[in-house]
Tab-separated table of C-alpha atoms in Angstrom:
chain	number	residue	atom	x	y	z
A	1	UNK	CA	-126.600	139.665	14.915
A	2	UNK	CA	-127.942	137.468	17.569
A	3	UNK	CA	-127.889	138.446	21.088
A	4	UNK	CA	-125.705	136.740	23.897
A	5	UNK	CA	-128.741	135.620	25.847
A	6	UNK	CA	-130.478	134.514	22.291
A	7	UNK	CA	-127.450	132.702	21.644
A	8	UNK	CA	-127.449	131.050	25.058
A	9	UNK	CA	-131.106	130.482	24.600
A	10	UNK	CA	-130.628	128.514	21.081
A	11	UNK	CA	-127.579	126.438	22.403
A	12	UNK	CA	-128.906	122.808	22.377
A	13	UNK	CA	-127.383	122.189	25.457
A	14	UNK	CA	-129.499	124.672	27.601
A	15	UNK	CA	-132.868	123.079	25.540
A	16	UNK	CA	-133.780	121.098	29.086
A	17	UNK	CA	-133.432	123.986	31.226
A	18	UNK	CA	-136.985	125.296	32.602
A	19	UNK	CA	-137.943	128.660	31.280
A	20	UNK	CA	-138.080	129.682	34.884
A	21	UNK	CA	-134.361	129.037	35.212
A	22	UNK	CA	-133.782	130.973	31.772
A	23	UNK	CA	-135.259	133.649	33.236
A	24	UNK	CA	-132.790	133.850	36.693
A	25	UNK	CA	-129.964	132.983	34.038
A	26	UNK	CA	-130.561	135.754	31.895
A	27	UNK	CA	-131.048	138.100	35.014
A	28	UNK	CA	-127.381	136.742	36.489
A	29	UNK	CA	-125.673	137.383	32.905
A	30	UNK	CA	-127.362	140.757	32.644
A	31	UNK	CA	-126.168	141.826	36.705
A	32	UNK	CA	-122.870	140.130	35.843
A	33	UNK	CA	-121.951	142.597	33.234
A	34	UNK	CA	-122.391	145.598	35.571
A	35	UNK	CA	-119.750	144.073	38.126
A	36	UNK	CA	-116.367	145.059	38.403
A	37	UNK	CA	-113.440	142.995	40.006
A	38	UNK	CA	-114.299	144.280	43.653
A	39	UNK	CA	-118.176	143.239	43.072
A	40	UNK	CA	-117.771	140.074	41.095
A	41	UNK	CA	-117.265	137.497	44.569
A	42	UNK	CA	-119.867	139.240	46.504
A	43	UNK	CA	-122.230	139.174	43.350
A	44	UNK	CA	-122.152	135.255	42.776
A	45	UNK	CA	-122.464	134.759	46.061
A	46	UNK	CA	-126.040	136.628	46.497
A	47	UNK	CA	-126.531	135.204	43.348
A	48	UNK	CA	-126.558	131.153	45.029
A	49	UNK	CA	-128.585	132.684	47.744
A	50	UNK	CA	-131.208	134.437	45.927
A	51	UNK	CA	-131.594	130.871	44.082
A	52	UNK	CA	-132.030	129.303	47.217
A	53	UNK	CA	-134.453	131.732	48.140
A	54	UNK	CA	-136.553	131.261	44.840
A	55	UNK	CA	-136.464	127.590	45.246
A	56	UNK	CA	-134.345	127.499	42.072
A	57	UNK	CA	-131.854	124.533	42.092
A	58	UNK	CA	-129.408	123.851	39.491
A	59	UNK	CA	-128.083	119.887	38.543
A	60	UNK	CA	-124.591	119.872	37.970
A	61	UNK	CA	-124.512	119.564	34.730
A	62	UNK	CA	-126.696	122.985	34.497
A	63	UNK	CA	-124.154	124.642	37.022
A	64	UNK	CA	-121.358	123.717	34.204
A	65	UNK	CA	-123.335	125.023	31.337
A	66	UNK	CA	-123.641	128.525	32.852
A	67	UNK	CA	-120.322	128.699	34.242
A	68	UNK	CA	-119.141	127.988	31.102
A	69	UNK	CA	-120.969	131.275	29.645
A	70	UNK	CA	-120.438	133.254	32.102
A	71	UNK	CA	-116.369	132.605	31.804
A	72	UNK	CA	-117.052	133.663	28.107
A	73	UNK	CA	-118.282	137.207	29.229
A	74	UNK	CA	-115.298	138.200	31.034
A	75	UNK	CA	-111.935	139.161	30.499
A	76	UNK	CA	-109.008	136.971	32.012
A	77	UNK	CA	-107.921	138.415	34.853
A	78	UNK	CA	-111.653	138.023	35.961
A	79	UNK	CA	-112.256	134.756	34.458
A	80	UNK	CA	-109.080	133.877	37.000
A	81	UNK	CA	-111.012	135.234	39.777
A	82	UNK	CA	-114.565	133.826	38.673
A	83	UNK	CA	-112.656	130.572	38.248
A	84	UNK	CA	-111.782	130.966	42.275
A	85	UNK	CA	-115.275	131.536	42.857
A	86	UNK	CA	-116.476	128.525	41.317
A	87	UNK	CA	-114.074	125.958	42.810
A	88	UNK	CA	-115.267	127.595	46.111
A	89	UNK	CA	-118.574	127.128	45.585
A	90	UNK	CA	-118.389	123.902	44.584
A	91	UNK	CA	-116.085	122.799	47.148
A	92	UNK	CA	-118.895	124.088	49.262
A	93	UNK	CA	-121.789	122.133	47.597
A	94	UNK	CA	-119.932	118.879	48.104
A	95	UNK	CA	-119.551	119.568	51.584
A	96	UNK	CA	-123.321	119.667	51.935
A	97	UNK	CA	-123.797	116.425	50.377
C-alpha cells in the first residue's frame, strides 16, 4: 500500500512541482498531522511564513493542489476550520497584489 506522500508524489498533477517544493510539501503534510484544532490556524500560518522565508513561492494553481490534499487528511469539523484558513489567506494574497 502506497504511502500518502507517494501517492501525492505520483499524482500527475503535482509532476511540475520542483522537488524543492515536494520537499516543504511533504514536511507541511507530515507537521499537519501532529496538529490538533487549537494548533491547526497558528500552524498554516508559520507555515506561509517559513515559505517566505525559504524563498519558496507557490502559483495558484499549486496553492489549490495542496489545499486540496491537505482537506483530504482531516476530518470535517477541521476541514471547516482549514477551509476558514484558506479563504483568509487568500483573501490576504489578493490584497497584496
Amino acid at each position: 500500500m502506497q504511502s500518502s506522500m507517494d501517492q501525492l508524489k505520483n499524482n500527475p498533477a503535482f509532476a511540475k512541482i520542483s522537488p524543492l517544493k515536494m520537499v516543504f510539501l511533504e514536511q507541511i503534510l507530515s507537521e499537519m498531522q501532529k496538529q490538533n484544532k487549537e494548533t491547526l490556524m497558528p500552524f498554516f500560518l508559520a507555515v506561509n511564513a517559513k515559505a517566505s522565508q525559504m524563498g519558496i513561492a507557490f502559483t495558484d494553481e499549486e496553492t489549490q493542489l495542496i489545499f486540496s490534499e491537505m482537506e483530504k487528511r482531516l476530518e470535517p469539523e477541521e476541514r471547516k476550520r482549514f477551509q476558514m484558513i484558506q479563504s483568509m489567506m487568500q483573501n490576504n494574497t489578493a490584497s497584496q497584489k
